[in-house]
Short mmCIF file of the C-alpha atoms (twelve columns), coordinates in Angstrom:
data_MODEL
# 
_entry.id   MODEL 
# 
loop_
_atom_site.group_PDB 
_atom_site.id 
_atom_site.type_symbol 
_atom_site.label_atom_id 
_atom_site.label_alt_id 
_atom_site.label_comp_id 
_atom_site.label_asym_id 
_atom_site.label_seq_id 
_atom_site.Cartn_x 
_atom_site.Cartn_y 
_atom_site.Cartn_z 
_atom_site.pdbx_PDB_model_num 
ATOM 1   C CA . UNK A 1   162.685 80.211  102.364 1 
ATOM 2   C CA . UNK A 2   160.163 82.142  100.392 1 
ATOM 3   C CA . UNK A 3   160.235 82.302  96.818  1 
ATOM 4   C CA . UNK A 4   159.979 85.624  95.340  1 
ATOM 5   C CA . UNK A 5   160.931 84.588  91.774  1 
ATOM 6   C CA . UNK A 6   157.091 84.829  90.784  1 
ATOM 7   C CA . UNK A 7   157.081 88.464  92.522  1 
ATOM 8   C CA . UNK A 8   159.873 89.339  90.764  1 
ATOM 9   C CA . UNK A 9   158.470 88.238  87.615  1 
ATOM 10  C CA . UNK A 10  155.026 90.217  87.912  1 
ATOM 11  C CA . UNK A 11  157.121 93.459  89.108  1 
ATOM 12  C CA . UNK A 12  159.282 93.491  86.056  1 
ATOM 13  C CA . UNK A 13  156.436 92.779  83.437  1 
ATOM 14  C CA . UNK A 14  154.154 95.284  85.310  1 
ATOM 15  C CA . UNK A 15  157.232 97.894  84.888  1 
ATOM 16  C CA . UNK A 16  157.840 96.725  81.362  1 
ATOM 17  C CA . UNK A 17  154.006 97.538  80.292  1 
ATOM 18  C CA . UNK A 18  154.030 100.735 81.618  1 
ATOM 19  C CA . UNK A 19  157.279 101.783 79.702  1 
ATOM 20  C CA . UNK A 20  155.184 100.424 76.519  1 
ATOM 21  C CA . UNK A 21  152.411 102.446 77.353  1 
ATOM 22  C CA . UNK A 22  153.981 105.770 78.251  1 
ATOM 23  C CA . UNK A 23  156.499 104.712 74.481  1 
ATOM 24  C CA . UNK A 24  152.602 104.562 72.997  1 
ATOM 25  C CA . UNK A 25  151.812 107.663 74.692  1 
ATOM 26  C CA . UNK A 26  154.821 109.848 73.340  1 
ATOM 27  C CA . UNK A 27  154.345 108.230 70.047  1 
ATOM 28  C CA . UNK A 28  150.825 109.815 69.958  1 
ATOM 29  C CA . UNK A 29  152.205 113.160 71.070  1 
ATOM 30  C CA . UNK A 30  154.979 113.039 68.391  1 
ATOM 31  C CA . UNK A 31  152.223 111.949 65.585  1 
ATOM 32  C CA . UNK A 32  149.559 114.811 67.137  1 
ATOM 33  C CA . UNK A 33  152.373 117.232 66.715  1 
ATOM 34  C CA . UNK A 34  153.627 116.278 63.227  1 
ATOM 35  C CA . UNK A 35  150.020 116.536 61.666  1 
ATOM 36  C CA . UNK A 36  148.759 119.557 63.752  1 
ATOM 37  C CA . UNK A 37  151.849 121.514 62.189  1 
ATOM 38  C CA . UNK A 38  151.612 120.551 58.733  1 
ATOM 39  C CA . UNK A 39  149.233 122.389 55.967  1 
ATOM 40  C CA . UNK A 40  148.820 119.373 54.257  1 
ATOM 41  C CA . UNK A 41  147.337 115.521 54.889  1 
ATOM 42  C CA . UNK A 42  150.666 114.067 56.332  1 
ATOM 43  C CA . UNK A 43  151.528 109.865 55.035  1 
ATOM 44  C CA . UNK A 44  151.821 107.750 57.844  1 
ATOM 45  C CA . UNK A 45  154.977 107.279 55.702  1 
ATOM 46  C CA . UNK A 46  156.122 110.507 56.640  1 
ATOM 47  C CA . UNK A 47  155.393 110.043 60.175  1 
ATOM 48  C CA . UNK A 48  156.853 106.133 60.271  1 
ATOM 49  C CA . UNK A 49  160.098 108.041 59.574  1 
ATOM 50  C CA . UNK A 50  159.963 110.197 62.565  1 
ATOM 51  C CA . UNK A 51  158.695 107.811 65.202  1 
ATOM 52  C CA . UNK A 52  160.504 105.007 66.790  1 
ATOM 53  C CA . UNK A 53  161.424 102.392 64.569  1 
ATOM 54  C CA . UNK A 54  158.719 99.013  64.967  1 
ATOM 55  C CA . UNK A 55  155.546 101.862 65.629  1 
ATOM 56  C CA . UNK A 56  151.990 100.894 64.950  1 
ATOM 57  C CA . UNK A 57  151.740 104.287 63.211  1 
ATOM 58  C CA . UNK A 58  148.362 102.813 61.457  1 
ATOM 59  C CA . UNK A 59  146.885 101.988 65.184  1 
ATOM 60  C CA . UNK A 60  148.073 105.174 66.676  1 
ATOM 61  C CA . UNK A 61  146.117 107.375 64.136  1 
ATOM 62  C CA . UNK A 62  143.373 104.834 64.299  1 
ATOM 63  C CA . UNK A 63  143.519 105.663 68.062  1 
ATOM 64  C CA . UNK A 64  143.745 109.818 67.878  1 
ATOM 65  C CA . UNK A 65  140.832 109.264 65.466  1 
ATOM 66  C CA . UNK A 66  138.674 108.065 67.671  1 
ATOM 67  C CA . UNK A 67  139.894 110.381 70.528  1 
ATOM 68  C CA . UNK A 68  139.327 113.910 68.357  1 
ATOM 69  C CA . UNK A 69  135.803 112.212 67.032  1 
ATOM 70  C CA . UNK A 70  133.619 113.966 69.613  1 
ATOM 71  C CA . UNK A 71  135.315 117.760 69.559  1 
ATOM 72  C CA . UNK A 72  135.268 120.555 67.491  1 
ATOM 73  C CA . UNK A 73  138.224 119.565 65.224  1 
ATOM 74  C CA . UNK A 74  138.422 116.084 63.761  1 
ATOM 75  C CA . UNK A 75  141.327 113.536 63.101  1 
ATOM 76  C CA . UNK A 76  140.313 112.824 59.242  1 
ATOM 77  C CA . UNK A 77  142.081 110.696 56.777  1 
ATOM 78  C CA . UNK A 78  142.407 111.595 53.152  1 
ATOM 79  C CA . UNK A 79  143.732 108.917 50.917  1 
ATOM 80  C CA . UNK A 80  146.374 107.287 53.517  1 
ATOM 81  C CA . UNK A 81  147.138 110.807 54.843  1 
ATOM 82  C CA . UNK A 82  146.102 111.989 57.931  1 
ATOM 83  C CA . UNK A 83  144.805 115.552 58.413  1 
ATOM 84  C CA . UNK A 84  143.030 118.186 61.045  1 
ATOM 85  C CA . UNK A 85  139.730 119.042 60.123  1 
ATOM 86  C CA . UNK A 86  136.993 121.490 61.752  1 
ATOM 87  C CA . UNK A 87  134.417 119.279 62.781  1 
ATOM 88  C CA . UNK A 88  131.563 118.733 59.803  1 
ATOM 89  C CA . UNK A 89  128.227 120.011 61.725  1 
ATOM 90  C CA . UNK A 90  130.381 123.305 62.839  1 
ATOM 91  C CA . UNK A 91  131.937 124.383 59.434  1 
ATOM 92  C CA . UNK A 92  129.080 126.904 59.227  1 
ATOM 93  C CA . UNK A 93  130.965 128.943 62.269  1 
ATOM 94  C CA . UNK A 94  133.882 129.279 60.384  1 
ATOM 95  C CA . UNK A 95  134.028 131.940 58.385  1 
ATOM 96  C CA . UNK A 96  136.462 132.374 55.013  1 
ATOM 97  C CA . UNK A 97  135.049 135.478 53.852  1 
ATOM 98  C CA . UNK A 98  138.652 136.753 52.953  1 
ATOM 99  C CA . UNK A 99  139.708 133.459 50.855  1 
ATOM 100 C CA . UNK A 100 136.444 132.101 49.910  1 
ATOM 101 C CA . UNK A 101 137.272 130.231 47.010  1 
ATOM 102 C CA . UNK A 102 135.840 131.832 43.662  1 
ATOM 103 C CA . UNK A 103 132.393 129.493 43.098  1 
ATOM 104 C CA . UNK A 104 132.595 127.298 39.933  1 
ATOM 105 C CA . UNK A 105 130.598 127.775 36.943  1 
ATOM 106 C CA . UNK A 106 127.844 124.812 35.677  1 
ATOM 107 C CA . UNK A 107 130.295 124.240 33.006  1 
ATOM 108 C CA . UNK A 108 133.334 123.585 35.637  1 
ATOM 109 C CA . UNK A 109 130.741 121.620 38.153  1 
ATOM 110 C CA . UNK A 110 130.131 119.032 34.986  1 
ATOM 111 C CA . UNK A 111 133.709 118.772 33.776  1 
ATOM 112 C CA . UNK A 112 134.652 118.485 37.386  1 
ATOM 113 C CA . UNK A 113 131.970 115.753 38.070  1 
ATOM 114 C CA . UNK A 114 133.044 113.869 35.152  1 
ATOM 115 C CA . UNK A 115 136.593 113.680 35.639  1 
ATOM 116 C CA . UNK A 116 136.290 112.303 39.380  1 
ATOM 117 C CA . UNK A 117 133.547 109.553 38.637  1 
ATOM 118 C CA . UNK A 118 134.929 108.556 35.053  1 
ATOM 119 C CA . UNK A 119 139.228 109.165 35.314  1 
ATOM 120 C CA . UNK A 120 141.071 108.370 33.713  1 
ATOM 121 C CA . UNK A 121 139.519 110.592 31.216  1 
ATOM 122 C CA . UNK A 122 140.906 112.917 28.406  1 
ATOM 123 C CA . UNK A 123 139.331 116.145 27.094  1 
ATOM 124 C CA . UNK A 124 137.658 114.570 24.271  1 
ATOM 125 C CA . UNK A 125 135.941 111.984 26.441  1 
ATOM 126 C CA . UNK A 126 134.831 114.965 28.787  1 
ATOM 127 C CA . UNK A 127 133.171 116.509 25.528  1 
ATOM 128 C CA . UNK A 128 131.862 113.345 24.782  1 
ATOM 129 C CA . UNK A 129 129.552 112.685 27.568  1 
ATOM 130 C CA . UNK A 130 128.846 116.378 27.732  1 
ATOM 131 C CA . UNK A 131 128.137 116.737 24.389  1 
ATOM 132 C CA . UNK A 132 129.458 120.373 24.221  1 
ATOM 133 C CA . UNK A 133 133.157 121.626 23.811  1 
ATOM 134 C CA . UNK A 134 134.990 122.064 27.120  1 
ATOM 135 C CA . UNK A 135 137.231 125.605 26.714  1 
ATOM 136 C CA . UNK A 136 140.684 125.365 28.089  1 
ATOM 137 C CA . UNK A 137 139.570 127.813 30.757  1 
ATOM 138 C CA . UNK A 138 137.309 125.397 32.293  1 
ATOM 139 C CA . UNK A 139 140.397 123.022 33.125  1 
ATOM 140 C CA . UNK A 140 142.453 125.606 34.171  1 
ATOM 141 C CA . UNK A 141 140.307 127.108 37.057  1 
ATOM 142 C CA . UNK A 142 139.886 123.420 38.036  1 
ATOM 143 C CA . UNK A 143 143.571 123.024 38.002  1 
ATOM 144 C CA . UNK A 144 144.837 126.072 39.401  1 
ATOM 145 C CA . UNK A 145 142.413 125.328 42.515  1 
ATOM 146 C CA . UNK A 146 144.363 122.198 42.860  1 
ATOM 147 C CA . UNK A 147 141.585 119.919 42.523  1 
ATOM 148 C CA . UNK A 148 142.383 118.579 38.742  1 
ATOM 149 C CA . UNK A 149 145.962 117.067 37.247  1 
ATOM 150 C CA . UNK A 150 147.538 115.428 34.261  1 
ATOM 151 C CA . UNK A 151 147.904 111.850 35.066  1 
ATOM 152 C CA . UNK A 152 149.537 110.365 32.147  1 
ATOM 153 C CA . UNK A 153 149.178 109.862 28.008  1 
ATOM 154 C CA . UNK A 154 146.785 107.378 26.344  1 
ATOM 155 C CA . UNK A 155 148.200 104.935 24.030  1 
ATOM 156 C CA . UNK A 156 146.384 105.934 21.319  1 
ATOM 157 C CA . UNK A 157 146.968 108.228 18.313  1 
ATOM 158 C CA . UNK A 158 147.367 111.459 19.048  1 
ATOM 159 C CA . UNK A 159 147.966 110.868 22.337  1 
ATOM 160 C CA . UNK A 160 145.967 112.663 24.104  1 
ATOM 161 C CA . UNK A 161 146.771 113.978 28.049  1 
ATOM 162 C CA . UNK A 162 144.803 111.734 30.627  1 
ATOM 163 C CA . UNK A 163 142.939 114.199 34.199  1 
ATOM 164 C CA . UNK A 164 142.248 112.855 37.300  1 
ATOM 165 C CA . UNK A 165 141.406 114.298 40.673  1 
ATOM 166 C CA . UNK A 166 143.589 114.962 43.610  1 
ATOM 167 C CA . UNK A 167 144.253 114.331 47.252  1 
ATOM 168 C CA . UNK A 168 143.359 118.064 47.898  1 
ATOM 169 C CA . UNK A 169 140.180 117.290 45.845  1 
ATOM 170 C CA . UNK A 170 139.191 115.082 48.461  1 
ATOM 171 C CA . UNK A 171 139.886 117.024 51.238  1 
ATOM 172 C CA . UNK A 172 138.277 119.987 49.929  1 
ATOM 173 C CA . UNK A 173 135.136 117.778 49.340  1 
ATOM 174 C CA . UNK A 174 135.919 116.029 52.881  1 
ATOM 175 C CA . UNK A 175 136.211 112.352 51.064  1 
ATOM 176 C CA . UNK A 176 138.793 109.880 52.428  1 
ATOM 177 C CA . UNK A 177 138.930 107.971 48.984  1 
ATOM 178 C CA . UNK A 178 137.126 108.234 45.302  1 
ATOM 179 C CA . UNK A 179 135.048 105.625 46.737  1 
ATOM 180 C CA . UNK A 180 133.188 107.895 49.295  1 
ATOM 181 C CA . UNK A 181 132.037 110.058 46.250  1 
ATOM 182 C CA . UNK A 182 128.494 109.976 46.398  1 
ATOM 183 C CA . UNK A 183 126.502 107.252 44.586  1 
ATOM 184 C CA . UNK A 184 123.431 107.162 42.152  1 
ATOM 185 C CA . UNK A 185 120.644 107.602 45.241  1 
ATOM 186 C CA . UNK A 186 122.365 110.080 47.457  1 
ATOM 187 C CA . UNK A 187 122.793 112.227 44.105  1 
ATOM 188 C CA . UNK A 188 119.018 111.847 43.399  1 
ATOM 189 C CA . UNK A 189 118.602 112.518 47.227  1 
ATOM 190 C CA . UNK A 190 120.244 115.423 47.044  1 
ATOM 191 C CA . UNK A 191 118.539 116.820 44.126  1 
ATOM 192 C CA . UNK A 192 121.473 116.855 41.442  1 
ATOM 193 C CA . UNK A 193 119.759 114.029 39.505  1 
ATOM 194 C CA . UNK A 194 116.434 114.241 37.386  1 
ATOM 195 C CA . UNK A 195 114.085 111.711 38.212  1 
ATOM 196 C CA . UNK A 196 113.386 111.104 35.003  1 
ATOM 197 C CA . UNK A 197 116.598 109.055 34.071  1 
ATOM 198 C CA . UNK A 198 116.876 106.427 31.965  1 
ATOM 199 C CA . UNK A 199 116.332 102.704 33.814  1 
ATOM 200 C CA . UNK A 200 119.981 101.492 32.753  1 
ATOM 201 C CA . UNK A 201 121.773 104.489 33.713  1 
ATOM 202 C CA . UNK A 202 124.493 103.513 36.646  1 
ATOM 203 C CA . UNK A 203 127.323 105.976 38.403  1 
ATOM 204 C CA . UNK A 204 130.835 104.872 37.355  1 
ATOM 205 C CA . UNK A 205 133.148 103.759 39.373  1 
ATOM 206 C CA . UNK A 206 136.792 105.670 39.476  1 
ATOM 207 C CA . UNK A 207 139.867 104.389 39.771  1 
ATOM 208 C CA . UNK A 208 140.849 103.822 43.027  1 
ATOM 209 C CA . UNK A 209 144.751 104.625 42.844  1 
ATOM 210 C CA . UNK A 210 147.162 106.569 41.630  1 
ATOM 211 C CA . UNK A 211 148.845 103.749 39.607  1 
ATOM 212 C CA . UNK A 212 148.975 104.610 35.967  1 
ATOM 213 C CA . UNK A 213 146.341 101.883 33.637  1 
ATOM 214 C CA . UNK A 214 147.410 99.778  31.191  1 
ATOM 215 C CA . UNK A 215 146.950 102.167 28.345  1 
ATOM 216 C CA . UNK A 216 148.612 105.244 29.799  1 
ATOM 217 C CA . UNK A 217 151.921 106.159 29.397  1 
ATOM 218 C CA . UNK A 218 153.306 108.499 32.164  1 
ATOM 219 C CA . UNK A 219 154.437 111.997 31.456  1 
ATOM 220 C CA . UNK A 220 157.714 112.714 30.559  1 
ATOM 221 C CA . UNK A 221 159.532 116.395 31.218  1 
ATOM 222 C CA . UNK A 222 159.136 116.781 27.455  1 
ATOM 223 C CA . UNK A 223 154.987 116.351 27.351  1 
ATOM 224 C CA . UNK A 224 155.324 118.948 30.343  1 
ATOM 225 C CA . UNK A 225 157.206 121.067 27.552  1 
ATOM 226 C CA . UNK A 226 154.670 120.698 24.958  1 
ATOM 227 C CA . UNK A 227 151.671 121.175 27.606  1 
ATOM 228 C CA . UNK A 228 153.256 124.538 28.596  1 
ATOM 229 C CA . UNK A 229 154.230 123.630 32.178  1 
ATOM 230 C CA . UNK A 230 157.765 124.065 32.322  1 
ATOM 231 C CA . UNK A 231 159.631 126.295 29.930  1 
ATOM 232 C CA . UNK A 232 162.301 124.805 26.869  1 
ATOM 233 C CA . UNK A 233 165.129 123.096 28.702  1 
ATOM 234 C CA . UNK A 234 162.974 121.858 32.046  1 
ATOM 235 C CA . UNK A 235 163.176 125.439 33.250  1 
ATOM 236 C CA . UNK A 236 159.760 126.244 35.368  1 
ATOM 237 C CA . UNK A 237 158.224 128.941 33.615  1 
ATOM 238 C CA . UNK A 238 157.748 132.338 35.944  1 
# 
């Protein structure tokens, strides 16, 4: 008799791969869809909860990446979250003439600068490496473009309310983390550094999370109150 055992054995795993790869497949459809149809960088969180349970979601994205690298849109990741993008070298073919975002002033450029390469920062630090007064209208254009938020309270007296940036502030600036801001020779490269600066001077280096420091105190509903975002009694104001 012939044994067909070891034929048996070779037909089932060949069947059982390509049920694996066609589950991959579908998963990459599903996780293609999800992000495509959201207006925001989606969490592979997010999308862990709407694929099959025991997905790679990490190597699928990895995997669209590298499939949407060479066309006009691009699979780009902003701080863990996973986004469509128009393709850098063919932005300049897309016009926003109708919601072109208002252009910042110098004075919103340095406080803006500032609070992504030094936050946690508070006003009076932003002042303090200025050297001028920064007017409330400065921060609020920065934070009613989305780019700027209160991250927490220093422990120290007084108080005072702690800025960072945001995830949109990355994506706006097409930066997957703070650490792909631009360091102390691309800024001289690209002009927005005198070359006349002092030997010692260095670019700081941000914080890298989210995760409040050991001298900040997070914000409770009642700073909110006193900071004028929501209204006596935790109603949003109108």
């Amino acid at each position: 008799m012939i044994d067909l055992r070891g034929e048996e054995d070779f037909e089932g795993n060949f069947e059982g791969r390509g049920r694996d790869l066609q589950a991959e497949i579908e998963a990459e459809r599903i996780a293609e869809a999800l992000v495509f149809a959201s207006s925001q960088p989606v969490s592979e969180g997010f999308l862990a909860e709407r694929l099959p349970e025991k997905t790679d979601v990490h190597a699928i994205m990895l995997r669209l990446k590298e499939q949407y690298a060479p066309r006009g849109v691009n699979l780009v990741q902003v701080e863990g979250a996973w986004a469509f993008r128009t393709a850098a070298d063919l932005s300049f073919v897309i016009r926003r003439d109708d919601n072109e975002v208002k252009k910042l002033s110098r004075a919103a450029l340095e406080v803006l600068a500032i609070i992504a390469y030094h936050q946690p920062v508070t006003r009076a630090e932003i002042e303090d490496i200025r050297g001028v007064q920064t007017s409330r209208g400065t921060l609020d254009v920065l934070m009613e473009a989305g780019w700027v938020r209160f991250r927490g309270r220093r422990r120290t007296p007084g108080r005072p309310v702690t800025l960072g940036t945001t995830r949109d502030f990355l994506d706006h600036f097409g930066l997957e983390e703070l650490r792909d801001l631009p360091g102390l020779e691309e800024l001289k490269g690209a002009g927005l550094l005198s070359g006349r600066i002092p030997a010692n001077f260095n670019i700081p280096s941000p914080l890298m999370n989210d995760e409040l420091t050991e001298d900040e105190d997070p914000i409770t509903q009642m700073d909110l109150e006193e900071l004028g975002l929501l209204a006596p009694r935790g109603t949003p104001e109108d």
